[in-house]
mmCIF file of C-alpha atoms and ligand atoms in Angstrom:
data_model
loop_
_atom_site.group_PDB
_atom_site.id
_atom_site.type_symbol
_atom_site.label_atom_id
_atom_site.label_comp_id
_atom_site.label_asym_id
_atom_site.label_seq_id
_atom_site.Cartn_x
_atom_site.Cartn_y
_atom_site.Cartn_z
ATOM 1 C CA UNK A 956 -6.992 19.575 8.037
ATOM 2 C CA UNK A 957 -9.923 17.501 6.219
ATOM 3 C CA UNK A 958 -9.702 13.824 5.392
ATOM 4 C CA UNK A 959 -11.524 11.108 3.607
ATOM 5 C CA UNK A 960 -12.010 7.746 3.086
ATOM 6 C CA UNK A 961 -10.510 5.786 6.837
ATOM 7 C CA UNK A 962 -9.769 2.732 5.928
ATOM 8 C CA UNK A 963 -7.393 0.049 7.294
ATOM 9 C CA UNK A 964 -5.154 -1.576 4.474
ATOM 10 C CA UNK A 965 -2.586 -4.085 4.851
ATOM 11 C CA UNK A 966 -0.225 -3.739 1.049
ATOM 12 C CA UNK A 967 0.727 0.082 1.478
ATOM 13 C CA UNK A 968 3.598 -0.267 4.401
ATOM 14 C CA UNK A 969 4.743 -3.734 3.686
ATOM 15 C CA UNK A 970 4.441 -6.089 6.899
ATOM 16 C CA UNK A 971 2.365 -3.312 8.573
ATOM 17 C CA UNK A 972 -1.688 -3.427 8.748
ATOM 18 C CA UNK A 973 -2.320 0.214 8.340
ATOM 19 C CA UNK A 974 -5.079 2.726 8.912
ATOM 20 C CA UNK A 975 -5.010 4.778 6.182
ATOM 21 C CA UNK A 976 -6.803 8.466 6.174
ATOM 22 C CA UNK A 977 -6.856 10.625 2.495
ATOM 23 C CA UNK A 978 -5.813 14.486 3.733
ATOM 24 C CA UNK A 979 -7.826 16.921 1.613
ATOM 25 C CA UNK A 980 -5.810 20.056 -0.258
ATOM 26 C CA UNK A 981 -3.258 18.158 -2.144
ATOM 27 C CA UNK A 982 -1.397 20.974 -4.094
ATOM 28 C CA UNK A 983 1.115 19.184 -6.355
ATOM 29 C CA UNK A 984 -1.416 17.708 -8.938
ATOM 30 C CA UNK A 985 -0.183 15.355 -10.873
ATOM 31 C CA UNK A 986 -1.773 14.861 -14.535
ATOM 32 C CA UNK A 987 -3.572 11.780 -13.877
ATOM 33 C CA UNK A 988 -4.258 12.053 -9.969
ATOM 34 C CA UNK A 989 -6.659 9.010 -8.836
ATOM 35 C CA UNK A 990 -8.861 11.299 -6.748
ATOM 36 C CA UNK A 991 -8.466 15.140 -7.809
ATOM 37 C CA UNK A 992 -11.657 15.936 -5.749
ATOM 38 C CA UNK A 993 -9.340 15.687 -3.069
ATOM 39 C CA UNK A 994 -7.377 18.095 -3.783
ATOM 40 C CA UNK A 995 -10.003 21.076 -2.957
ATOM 41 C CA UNK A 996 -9.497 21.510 1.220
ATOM 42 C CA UNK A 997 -12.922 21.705 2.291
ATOM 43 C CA UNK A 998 -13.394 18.064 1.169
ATOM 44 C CA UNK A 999 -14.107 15.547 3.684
ATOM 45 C CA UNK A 1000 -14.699 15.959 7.194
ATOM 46 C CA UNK A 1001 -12.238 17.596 9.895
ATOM 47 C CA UNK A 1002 -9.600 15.651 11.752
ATOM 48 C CA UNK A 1003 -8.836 16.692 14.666
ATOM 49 C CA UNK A 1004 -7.271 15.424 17.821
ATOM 50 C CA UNK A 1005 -10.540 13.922 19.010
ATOM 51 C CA UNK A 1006 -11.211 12.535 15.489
ATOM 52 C CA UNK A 1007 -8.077 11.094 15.202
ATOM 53 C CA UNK A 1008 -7.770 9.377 18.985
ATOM 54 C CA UNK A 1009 -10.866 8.241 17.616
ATOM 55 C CA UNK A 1010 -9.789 5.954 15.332
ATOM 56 C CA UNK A 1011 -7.092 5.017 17.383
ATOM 57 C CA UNK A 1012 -8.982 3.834 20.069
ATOM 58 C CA UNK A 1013 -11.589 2.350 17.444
ATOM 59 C CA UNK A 1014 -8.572 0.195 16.049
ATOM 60 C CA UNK A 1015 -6.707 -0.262 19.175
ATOM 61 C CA UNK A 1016 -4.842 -3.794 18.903
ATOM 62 C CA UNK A 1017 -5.621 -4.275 15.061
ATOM 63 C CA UNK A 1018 -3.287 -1.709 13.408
ATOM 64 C CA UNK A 1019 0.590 -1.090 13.613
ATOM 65 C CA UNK A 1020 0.618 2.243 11.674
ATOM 66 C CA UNK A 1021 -0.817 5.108 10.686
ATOM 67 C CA UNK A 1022 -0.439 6.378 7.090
ATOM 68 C CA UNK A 1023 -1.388 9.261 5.868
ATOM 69 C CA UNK A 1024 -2.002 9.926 2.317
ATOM 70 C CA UNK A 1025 -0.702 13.459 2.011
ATOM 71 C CA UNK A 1026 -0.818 16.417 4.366
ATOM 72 C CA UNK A 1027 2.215 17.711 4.766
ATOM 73 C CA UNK A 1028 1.289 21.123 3.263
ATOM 74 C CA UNK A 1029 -0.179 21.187 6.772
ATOM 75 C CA UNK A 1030 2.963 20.500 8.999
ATOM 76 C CA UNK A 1031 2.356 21.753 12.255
ATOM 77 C CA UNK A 1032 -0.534 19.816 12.484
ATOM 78 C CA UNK A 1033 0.399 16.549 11.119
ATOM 79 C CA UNK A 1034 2.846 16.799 13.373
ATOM 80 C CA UNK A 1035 0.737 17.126 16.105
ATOM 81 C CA UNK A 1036 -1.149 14.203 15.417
ATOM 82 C CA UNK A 1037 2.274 12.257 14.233
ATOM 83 C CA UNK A 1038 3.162 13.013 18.237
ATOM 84 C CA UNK A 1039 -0.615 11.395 19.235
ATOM 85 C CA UNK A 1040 -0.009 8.471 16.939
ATOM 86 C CA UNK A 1041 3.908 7.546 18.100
ATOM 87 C CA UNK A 1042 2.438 8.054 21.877
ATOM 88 C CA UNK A 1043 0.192 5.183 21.342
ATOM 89 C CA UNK A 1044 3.266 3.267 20.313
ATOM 90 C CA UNK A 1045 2.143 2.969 16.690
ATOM 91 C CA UNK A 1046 4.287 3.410 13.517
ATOM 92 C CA UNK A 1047 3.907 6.351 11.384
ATOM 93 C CA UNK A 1048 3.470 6.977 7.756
ATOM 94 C CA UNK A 1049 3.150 9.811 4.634
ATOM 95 C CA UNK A 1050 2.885 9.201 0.968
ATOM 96 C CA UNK A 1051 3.518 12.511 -0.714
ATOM 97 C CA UNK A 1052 3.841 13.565 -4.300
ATOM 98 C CA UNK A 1053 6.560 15.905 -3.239
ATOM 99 C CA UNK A 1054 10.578 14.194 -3.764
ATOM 100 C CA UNK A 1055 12.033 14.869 -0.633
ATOM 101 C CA UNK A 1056 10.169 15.958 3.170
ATOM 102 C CA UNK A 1057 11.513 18.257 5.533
ATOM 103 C CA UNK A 1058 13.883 17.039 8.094
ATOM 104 C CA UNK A 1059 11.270 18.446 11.275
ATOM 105 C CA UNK A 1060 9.124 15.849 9.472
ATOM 106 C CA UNK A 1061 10.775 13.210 8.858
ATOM 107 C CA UNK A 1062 12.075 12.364 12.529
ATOM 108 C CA UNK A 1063 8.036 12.089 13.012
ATOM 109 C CA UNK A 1064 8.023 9.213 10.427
ATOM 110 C CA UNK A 1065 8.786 5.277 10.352
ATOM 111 C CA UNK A 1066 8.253 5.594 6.231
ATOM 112 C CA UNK A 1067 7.859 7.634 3.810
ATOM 113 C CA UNK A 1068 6.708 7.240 0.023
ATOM 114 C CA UNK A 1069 8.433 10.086 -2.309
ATOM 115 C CA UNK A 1070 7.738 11.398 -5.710
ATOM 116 C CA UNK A 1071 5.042 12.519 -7.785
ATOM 117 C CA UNK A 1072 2.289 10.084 -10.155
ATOM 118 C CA UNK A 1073 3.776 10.063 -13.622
ATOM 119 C CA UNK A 1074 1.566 7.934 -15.691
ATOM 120 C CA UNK A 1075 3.798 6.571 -18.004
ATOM 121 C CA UNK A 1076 6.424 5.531 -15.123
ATOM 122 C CA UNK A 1077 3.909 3.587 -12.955
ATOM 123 C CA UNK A 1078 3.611 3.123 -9.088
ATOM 124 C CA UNK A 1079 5.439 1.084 -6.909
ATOM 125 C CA UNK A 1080 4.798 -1.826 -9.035
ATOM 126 C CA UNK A 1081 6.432 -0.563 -11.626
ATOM 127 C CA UNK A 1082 10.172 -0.761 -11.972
ATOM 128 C CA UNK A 1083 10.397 2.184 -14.099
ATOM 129 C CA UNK A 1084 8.530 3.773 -11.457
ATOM 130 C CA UNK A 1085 10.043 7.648 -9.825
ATOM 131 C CA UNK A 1086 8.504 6.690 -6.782
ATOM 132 C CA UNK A 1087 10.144 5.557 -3.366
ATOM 133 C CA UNK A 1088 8.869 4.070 -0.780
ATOM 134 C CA UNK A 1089 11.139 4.357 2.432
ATOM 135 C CA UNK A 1090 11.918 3.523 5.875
ATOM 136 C CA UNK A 1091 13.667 5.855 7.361
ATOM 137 C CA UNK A 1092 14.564 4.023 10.093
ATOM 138 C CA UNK A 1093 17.297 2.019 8.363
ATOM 139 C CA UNK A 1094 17.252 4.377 5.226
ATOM 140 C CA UNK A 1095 16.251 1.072 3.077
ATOM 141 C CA UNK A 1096 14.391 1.179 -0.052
ATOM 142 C CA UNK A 1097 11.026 -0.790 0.112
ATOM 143 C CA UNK A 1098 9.956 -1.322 -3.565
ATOM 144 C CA UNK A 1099 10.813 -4.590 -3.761
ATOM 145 C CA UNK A 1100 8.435 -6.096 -2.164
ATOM 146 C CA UNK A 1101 5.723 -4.351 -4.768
ATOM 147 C CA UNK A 1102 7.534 -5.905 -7.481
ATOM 148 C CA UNK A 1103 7.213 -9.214 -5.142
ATOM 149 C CA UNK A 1104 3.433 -9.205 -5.071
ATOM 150 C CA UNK A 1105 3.469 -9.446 -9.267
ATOM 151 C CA UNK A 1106 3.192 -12.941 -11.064
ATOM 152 C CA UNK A 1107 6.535 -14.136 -12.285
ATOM 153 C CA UNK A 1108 5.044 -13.834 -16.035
ATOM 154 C CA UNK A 1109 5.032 -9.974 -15.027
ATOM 155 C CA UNK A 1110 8.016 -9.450 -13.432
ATOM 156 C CA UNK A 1111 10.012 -10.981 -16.557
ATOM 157 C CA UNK A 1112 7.801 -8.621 -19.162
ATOM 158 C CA UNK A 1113 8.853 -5.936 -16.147
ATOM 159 C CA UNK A 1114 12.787 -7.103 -16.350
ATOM 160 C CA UNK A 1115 12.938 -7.432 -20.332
HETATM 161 S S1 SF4 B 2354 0.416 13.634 -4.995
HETATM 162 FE FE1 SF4 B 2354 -1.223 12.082 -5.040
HETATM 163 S S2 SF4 B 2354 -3.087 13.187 -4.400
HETATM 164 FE FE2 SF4 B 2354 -1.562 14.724 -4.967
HETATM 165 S S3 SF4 B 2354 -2.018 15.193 -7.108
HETATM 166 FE FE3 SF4 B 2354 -0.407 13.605 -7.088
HETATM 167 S S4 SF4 B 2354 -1.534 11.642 -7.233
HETATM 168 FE FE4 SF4 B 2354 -3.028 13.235 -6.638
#
């Protein structure tokens, strides 16, 4: 498993500051894609176990999650490091193009963003978006608070 661009972000998971890590070898591409460099799985740098407590121990006391931008088209070990991640008592996260995860996966996760990018139906600040952002802990839908973060002016051009 490869992975670019660790960075720690504090929009994606509402009310969680997140570490965020770009897994290489995305294999749904979507028309559009922000990054499709990405998708080829040599790009980026390895992330392993000693990577990964790496980072943890880096941003020990300054993050409450992990999210992952893709890589469950390598299960086994995102579980793995999933299993580091929830031992350190942090909160765990995937955004996948894919509509639904397995169930073996999604026991490892606090959230989970669904669906595909579809240009013409926007992100999560869209509300014609196909996306979801979930936690699966309560099985509540999340995109509300990315239709929060827009201007009032937008959110009635969004509602007309
Ligand atoms: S799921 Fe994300 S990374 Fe994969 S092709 Fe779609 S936009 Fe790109």
């Amino acid at each position: 498993m490869n992975f670019s661009y660790p960075q720690v972000v504090m929009q994606e998971i509402p009310g969680e500051i997140s570490l965020a890590l770009s897994i290489s070898g995305c294999p749904v591409r979507c028309p559009g894609c922000h990054s499709p460099f990405t998708w080829n799985p040599s790009y980026g740098e390895p992330l392993d176990e000693r990577v990964l407590t790496g980072f943890l121990d880096r941003y020990q006391g300054m993050i409450s999650c992990v999210l992952f931008y893709g890589g469950e088209w390598e299960k086994d070990t995102l579980m793995a490091h999933l299993r580091v991640i929830r031992e350190r008592g942090l909160l765990t996260a995937l955004y996948t193009g894919r509509d639904q995860v397995e169930d073996e996966l999604a026991i490892m996760l606090d959230y989970v963003k669904l669906g595909p990018w579809i240009a013409e139906r926007g992100g999560l600040d869209s509300e014609d978006t196909n996306q979801r952002l979930i936690d699966l802990r309560t099985g509540q839908c999340l995109n509300h608070h990315f239709l929060e973060t827009k201007p009032a002016s937008e959110r009635m051009r969004l509602a007309s």
